[in-house]
mmCIF file of C-alpha atoms in Angstrom:
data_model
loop_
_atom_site.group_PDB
_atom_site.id
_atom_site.type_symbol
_atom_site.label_atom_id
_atom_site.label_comp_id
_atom_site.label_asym_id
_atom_site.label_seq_id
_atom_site.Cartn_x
_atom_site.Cartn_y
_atom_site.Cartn_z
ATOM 1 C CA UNK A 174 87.154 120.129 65.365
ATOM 2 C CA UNK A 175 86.666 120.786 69.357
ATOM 3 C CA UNK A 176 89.658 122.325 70.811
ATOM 4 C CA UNK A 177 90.593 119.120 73.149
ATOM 5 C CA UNK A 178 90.767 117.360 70.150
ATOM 6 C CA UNK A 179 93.005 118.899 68.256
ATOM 7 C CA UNK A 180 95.331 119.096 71.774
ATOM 8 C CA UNK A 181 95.003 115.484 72.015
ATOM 9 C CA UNK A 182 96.231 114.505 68.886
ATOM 10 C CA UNK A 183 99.109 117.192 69.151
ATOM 11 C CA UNK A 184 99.806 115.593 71.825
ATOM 12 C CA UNK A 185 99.799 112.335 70.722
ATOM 13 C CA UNK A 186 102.050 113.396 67.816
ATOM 14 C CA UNK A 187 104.302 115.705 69.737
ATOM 15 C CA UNK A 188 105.058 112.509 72.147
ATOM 16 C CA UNK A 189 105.409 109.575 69.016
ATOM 17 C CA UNK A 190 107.571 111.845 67.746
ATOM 18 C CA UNK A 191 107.584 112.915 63.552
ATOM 19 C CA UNK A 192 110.687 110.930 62.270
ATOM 20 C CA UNK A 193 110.011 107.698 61.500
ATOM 21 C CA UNK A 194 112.862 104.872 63.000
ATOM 22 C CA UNK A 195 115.630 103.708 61.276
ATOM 23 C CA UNK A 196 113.582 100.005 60.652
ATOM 24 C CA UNK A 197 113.248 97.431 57.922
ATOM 25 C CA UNK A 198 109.491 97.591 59.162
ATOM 26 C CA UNK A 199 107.683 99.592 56.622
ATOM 27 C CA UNK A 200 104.090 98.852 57.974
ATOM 28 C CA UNK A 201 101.809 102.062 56.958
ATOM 29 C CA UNK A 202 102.303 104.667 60.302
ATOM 30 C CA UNK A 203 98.317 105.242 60.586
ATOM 31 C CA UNK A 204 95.668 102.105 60.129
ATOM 32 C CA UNK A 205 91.473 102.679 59.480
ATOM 33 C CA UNK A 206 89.754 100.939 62.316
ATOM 34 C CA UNK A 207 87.200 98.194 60.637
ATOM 35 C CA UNK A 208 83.659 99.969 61.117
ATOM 36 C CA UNK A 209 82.034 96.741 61.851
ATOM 37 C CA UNK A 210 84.945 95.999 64.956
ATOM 38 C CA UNK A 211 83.659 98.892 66.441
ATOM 39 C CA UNK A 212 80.961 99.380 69.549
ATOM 40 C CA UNK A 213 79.121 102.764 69.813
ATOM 41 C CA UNK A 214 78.368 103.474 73.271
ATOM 42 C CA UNK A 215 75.644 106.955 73.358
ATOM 43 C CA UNK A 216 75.458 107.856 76.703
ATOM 44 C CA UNK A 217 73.644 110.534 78.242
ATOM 45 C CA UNK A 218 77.547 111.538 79.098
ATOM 46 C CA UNK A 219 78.336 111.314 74.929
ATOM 47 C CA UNK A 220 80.281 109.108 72.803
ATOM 48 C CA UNK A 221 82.282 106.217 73.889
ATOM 49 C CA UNK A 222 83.470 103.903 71.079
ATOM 50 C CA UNK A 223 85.231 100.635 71.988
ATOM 51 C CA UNK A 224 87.589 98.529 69.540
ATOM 52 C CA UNK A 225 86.479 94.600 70.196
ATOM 53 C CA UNK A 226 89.732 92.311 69.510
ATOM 54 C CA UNK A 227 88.140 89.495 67.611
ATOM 55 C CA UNK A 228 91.109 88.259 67.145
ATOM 56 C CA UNK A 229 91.656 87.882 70.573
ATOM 57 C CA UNK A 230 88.560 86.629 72.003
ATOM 58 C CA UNK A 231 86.327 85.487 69.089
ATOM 59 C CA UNK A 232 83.220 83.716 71.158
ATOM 60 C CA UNK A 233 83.447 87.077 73.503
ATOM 61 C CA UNK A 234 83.014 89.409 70.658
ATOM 62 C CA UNK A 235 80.645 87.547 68.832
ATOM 63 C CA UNK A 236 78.481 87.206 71.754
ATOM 64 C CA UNK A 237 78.829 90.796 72.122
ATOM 65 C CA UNK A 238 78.129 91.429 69.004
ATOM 66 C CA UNK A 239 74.939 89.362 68.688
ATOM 67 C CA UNK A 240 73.674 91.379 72.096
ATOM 68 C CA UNK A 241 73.870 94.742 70.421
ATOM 69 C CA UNK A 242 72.282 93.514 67.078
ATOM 70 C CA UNK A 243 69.483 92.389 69.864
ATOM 71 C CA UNK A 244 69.405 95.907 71.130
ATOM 72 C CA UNK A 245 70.221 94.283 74.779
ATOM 73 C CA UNK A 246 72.834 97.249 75.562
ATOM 74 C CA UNK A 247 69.822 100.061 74.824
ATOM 75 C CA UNK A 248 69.061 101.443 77.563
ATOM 76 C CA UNK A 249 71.044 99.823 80.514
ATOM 77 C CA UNK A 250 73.376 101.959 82.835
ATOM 78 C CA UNK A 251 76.549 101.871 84.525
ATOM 79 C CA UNK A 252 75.860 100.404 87.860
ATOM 80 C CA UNK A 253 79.112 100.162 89.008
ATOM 81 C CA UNK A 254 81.805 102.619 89.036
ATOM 82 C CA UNK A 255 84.548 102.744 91.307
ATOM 83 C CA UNK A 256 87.054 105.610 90.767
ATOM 84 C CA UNK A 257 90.218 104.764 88.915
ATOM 85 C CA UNK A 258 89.502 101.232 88.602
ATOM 86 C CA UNK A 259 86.362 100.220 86.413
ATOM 87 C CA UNK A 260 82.716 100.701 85.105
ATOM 88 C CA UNK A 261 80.680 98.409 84.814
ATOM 89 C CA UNK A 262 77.463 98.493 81.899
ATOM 90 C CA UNK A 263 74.875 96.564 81.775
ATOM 91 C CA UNK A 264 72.051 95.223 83.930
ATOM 92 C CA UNK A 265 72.499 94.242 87.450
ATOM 93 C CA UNK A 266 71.207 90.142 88.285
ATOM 94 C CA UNK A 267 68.216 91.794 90.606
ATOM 95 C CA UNK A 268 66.971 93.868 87.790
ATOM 96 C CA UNK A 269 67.037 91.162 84.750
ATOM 97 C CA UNK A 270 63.284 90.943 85.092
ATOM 98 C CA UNK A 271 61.946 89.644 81.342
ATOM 99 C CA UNK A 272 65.177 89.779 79.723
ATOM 100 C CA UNK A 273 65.857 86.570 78.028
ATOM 101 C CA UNK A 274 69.149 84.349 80.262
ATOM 102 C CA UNK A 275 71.783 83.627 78.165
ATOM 103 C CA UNK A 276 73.903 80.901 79.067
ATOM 104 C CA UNK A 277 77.511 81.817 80.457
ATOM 105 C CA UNK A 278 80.342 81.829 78.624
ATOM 106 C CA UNK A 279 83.749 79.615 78.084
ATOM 107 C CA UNK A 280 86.411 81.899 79.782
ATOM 108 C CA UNK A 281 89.162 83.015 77.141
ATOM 109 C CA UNK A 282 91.363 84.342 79.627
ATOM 110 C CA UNK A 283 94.495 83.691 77.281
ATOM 111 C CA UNK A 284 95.417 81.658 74.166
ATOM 112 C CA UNK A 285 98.357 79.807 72.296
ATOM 113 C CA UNK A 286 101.301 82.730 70.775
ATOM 114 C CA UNK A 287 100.929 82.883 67.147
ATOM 115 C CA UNK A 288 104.163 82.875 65.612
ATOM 116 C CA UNK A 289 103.161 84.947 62.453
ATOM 117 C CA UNK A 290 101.126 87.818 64.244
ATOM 118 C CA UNK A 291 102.909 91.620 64.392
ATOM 119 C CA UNK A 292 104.445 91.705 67.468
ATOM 120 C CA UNK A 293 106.794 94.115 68.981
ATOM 121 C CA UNK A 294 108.513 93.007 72.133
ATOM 122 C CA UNK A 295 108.626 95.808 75.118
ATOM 123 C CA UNK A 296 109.738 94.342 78.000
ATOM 124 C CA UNK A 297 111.601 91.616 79.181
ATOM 125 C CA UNK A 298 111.732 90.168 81.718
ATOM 126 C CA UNK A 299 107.748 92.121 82.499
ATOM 127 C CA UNK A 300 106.726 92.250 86.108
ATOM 128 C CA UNK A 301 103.730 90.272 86.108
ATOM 129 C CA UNK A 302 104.689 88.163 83.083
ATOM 130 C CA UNK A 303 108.274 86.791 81.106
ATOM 131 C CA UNK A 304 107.359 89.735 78.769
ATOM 132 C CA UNK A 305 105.168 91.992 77.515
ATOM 133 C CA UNK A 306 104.321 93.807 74.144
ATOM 134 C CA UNK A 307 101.930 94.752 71.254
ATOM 135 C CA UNK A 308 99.925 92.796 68.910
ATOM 136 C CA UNK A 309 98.564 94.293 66.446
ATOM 137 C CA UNK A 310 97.712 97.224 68.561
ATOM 138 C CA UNK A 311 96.768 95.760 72.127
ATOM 139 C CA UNK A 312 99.208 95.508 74.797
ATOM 140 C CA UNK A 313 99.771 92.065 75.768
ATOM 141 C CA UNK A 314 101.936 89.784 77.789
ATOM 142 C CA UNK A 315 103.487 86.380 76.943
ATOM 143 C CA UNK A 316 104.845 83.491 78.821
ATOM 144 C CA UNK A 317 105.643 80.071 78.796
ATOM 145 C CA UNK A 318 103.543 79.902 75.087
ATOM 146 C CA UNK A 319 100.326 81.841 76.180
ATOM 147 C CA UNK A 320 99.275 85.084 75.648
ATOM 148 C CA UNK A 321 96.633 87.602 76.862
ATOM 149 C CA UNK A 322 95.588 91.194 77.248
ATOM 150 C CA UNK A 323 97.619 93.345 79.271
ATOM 151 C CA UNK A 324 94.483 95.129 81.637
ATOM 152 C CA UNK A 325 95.855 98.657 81.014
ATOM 153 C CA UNK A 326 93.373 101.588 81.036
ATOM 154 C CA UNK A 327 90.627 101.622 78.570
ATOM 155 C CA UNK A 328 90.564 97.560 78.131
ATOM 156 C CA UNK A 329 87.326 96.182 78.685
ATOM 157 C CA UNK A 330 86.606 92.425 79.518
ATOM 158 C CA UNK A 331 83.297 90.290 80.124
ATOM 159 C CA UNK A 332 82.013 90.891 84.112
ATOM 160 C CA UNK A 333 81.705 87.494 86.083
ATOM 161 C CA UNK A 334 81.613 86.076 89.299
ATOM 162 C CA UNK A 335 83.946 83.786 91.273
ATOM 163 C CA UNK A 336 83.910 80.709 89.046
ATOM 164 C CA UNK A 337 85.843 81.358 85.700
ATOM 165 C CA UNK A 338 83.146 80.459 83.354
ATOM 166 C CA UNK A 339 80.085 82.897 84.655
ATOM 167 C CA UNK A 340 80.353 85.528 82.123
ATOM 168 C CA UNK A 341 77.188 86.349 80.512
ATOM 169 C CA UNK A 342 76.686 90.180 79.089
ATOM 170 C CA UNK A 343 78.081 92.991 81.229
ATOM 171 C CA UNK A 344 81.269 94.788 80.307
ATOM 172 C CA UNK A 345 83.989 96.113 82.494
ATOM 173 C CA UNK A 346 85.683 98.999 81.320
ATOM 174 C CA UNK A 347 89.295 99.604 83.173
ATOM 175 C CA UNK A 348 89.918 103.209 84.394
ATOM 176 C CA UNK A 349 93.309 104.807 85.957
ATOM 177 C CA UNK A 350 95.862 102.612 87.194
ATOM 178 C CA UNK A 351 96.359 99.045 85.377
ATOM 179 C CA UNK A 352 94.787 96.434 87.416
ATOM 180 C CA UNK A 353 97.076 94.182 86.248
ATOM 181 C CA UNK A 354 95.708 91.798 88.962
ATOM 182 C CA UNK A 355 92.912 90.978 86.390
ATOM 183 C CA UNK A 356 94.960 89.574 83.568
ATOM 184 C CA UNK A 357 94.609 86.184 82.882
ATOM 185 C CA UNK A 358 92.057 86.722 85.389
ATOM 186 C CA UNK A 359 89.078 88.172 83.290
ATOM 187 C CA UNK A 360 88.173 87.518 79.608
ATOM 188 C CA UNK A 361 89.554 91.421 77.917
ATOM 189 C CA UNK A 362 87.720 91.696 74.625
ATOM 190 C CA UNK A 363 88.351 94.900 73.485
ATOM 191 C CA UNK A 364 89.444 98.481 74.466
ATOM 192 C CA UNK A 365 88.496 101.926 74.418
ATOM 193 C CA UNK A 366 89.412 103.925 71.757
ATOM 194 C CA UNK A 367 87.472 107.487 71.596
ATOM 195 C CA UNK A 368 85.588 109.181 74.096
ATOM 196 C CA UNK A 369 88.293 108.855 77.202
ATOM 197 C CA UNK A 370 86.723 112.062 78.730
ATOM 198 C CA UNK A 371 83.346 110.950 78.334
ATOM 199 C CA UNK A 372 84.196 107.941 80.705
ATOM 200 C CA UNK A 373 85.606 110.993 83.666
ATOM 201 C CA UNK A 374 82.321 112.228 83.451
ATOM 202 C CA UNK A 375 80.123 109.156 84.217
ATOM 203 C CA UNK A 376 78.469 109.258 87.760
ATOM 204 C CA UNK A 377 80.498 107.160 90.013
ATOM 205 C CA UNK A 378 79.713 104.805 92.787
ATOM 206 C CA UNK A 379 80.605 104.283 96.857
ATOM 207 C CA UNK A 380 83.732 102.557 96.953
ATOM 208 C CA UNK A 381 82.910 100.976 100.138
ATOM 209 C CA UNK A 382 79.942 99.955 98.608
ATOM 210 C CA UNK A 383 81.634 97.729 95.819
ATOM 211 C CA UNK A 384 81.070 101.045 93.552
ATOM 212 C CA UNK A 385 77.526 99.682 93.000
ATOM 213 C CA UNK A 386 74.661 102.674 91.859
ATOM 214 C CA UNK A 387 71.757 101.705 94.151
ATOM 215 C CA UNK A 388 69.193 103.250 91.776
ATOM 216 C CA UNK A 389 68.497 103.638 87.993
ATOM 217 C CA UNK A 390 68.119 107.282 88.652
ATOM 218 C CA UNK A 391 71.304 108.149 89.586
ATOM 219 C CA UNK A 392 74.118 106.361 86.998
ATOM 220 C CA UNK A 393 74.833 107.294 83.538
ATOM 221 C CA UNK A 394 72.807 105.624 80.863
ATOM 222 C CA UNK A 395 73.595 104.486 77.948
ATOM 223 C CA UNK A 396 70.914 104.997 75.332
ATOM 224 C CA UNK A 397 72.115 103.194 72.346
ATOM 225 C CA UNK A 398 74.468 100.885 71.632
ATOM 226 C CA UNK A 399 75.991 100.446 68.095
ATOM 227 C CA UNK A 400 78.134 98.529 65.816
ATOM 228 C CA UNK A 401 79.660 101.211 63.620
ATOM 229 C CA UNK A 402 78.986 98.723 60.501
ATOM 230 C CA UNK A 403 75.234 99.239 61.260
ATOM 231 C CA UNK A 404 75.232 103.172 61.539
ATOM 232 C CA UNK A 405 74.798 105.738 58.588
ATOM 233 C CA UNK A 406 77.849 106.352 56.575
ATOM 234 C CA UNK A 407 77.010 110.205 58.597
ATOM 235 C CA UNK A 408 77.546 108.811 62.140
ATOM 236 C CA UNK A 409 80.414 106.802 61.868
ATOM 237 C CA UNK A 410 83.859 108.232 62.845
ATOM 238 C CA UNK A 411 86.572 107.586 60.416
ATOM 239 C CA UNK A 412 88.986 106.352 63.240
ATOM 240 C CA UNK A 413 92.510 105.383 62.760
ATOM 241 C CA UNK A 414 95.838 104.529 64.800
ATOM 242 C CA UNK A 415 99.150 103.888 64.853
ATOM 243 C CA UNK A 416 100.335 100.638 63.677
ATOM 244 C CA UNK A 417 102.438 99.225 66.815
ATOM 245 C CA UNK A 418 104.098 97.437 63.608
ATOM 246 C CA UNK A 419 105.289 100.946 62.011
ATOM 247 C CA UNK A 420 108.845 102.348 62.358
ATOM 248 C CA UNK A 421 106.767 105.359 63.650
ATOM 249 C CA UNK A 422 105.862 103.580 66.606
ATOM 250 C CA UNK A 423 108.874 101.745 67.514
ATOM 251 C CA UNK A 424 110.779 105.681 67.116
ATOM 252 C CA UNK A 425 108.379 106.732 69.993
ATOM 253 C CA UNK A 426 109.247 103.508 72.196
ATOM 254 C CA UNK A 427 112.516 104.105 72.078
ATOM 255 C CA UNK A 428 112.498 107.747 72.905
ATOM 256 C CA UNK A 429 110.063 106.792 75.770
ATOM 257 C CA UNK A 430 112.793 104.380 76.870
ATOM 258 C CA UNK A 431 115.772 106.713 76.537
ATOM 259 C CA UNK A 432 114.318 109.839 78.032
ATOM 260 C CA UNK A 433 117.062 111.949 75.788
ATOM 261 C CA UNK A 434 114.926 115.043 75.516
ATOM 262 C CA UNK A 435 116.743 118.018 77.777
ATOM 263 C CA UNK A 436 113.701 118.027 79.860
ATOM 264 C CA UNK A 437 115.116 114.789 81.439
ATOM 265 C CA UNK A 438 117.654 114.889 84.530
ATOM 266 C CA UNK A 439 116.874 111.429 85.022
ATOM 267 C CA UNK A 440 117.154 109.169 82.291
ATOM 268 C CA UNK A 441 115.616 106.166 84.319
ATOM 269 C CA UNK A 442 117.243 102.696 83.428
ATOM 270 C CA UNK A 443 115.445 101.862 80.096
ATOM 271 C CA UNK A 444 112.580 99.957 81.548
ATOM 272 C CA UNK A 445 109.491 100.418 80.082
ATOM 273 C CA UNK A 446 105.658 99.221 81.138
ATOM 274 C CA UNK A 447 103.671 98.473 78.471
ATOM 275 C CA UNK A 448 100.825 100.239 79.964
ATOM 276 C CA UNK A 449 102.795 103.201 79.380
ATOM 277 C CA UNK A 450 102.554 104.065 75.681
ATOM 278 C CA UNK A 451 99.314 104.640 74.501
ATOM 279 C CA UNK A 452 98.373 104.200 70.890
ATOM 280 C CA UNK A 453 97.616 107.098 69.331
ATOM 281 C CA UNK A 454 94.070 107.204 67.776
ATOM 282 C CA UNK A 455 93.046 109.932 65.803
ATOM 283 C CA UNK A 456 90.066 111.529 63.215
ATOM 284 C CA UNK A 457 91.300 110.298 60.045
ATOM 285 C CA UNK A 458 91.945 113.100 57.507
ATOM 286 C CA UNK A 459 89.029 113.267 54.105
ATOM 287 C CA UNK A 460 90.735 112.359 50.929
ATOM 288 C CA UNK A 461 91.944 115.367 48.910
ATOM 289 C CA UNK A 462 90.053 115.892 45.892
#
């Protein structure tokens, strides 16, 4: 395994801490991503693999899903980059040429809270929201009965323009700061889950320009796009997280909150953005024999 893998996950598990919290939740610690629930992105840059919440944002994914099938994501680029806010894949309106329109989607910019899904509360009262936590892995707010996707870094949602329901193919992926403008904004289907240095690497845009790549030439392409369910067994990666529903994870919440390692002169005053803790993702180990 590359070096800055093995750091990353050290790190990971360094900050979640080892001990597991003194919970009744005994959810398993680490959970296999489903193969078929994850997008391959191969760029000229590498490997970029994105985890699509169908649970979330069903007619998003699906229509995702259908596009890749189609081969639609082969080939197109990301033609807008701005730095620490978002690229954008796909194929600009000018250039569509003799690709098929598809019609534009039903915005699912938030939906009814489901009483039995895993959810671990965060923050309350939230900033931007009456409160924020995880579901089953994503960071989301709630209020007044809805939730939605929290836009931290690494979410990706459907690209549109001004009118809610314009969506059609091109994905947004969020970079640096949380543009927490966006939620309930923009239709988040998914987030990234490997290949976070890949994205530092992709050829950015002119900010003043709207971040737009004038020509093919110059942004990062992406060659292929995959589902992992239709890959050889050989080119899958056997990914896995944390379950935000394990004792494991609450442990490292709670240590983020209460700052009681020595290294801390300030303990802050407990408040915690959800944006914050990442979910550790990491190469799942082989079976012993």
């Amino acid at each position: 395994m590359k070096t800055w893998i093995k750091l990353a996950l050290l790190s990971a598990s360094l900050a979640f801490g080892s001990a597991a919290a003194q919970s009744q939740n005994k959810a398993p610690a680490w959970q296999l991503l489903p193969q078929q629930d994850l997008l391959y992105l191969d760029t000229d840059q590498g490997t970029v693999v994105i985890l699509l919440a169908s649970q979330f944002a069903p007619r998003h994914v699906e229509r995702v899903k259908q596009l890749t099938k189609a081969g639609f994501y082969d080939g197109v680029s990301f033609y807008r980059v701005i730095e620490g806010f978002v690229a954008q894949f796909g194929v600009p309106e000018h250039e569509w040429g003799k690709r098929a329109q598809l019609e534009p989607m039903k915005a699912e910019f938030s939906w009814p809270v489901r009483s039995g899904d895993d959810y671990l509360l965060v923050q309350k009262p939230d900033l931007l929201a009456e409160e924020t936590g995880f579901n089953q892995g994503f960071a989301v707010a709630r209020e007044k009965g809805q939730e939605w996707l929290v836009h931290c870094a690494g979410v990706v949602n459907l690209a549109r323009a001004n009118e809610p329901d314009t969506g059609v193919a091109d994905l947004a992926i969020m970079m640096g700061q949380a543009p927490r403008h966006l939620d309930k904004n923009m239709s988040a289907l998914g987030k990234v889950v490997w290949g976070q240095s890949v994205l530092n690497r992709i050829r950015r845009g002119d900010a003043e320009q709207g971040g737009v790549i004038a020509t093919a030439a110059q942004r990062t392409t992406i060659k292929t796009a995959r589902l992992g369910s239709d890959l050889a067994n050989d080119r899958q990666l056997p990914l896995e997280w944390m379950s935000t529903s394990s004792s494991e994870f609450a442990q490292g919440l709670a240590e983020r909150r209460s700052r009681t390692h020595v290294f801390y002169q300030h303990k802050g005053n407990g408040n915690l953005d959800v944006c914050y803790p990442q979910v550790p993702v990491r190469l799942a180990k082989a079976p012993t024999p």
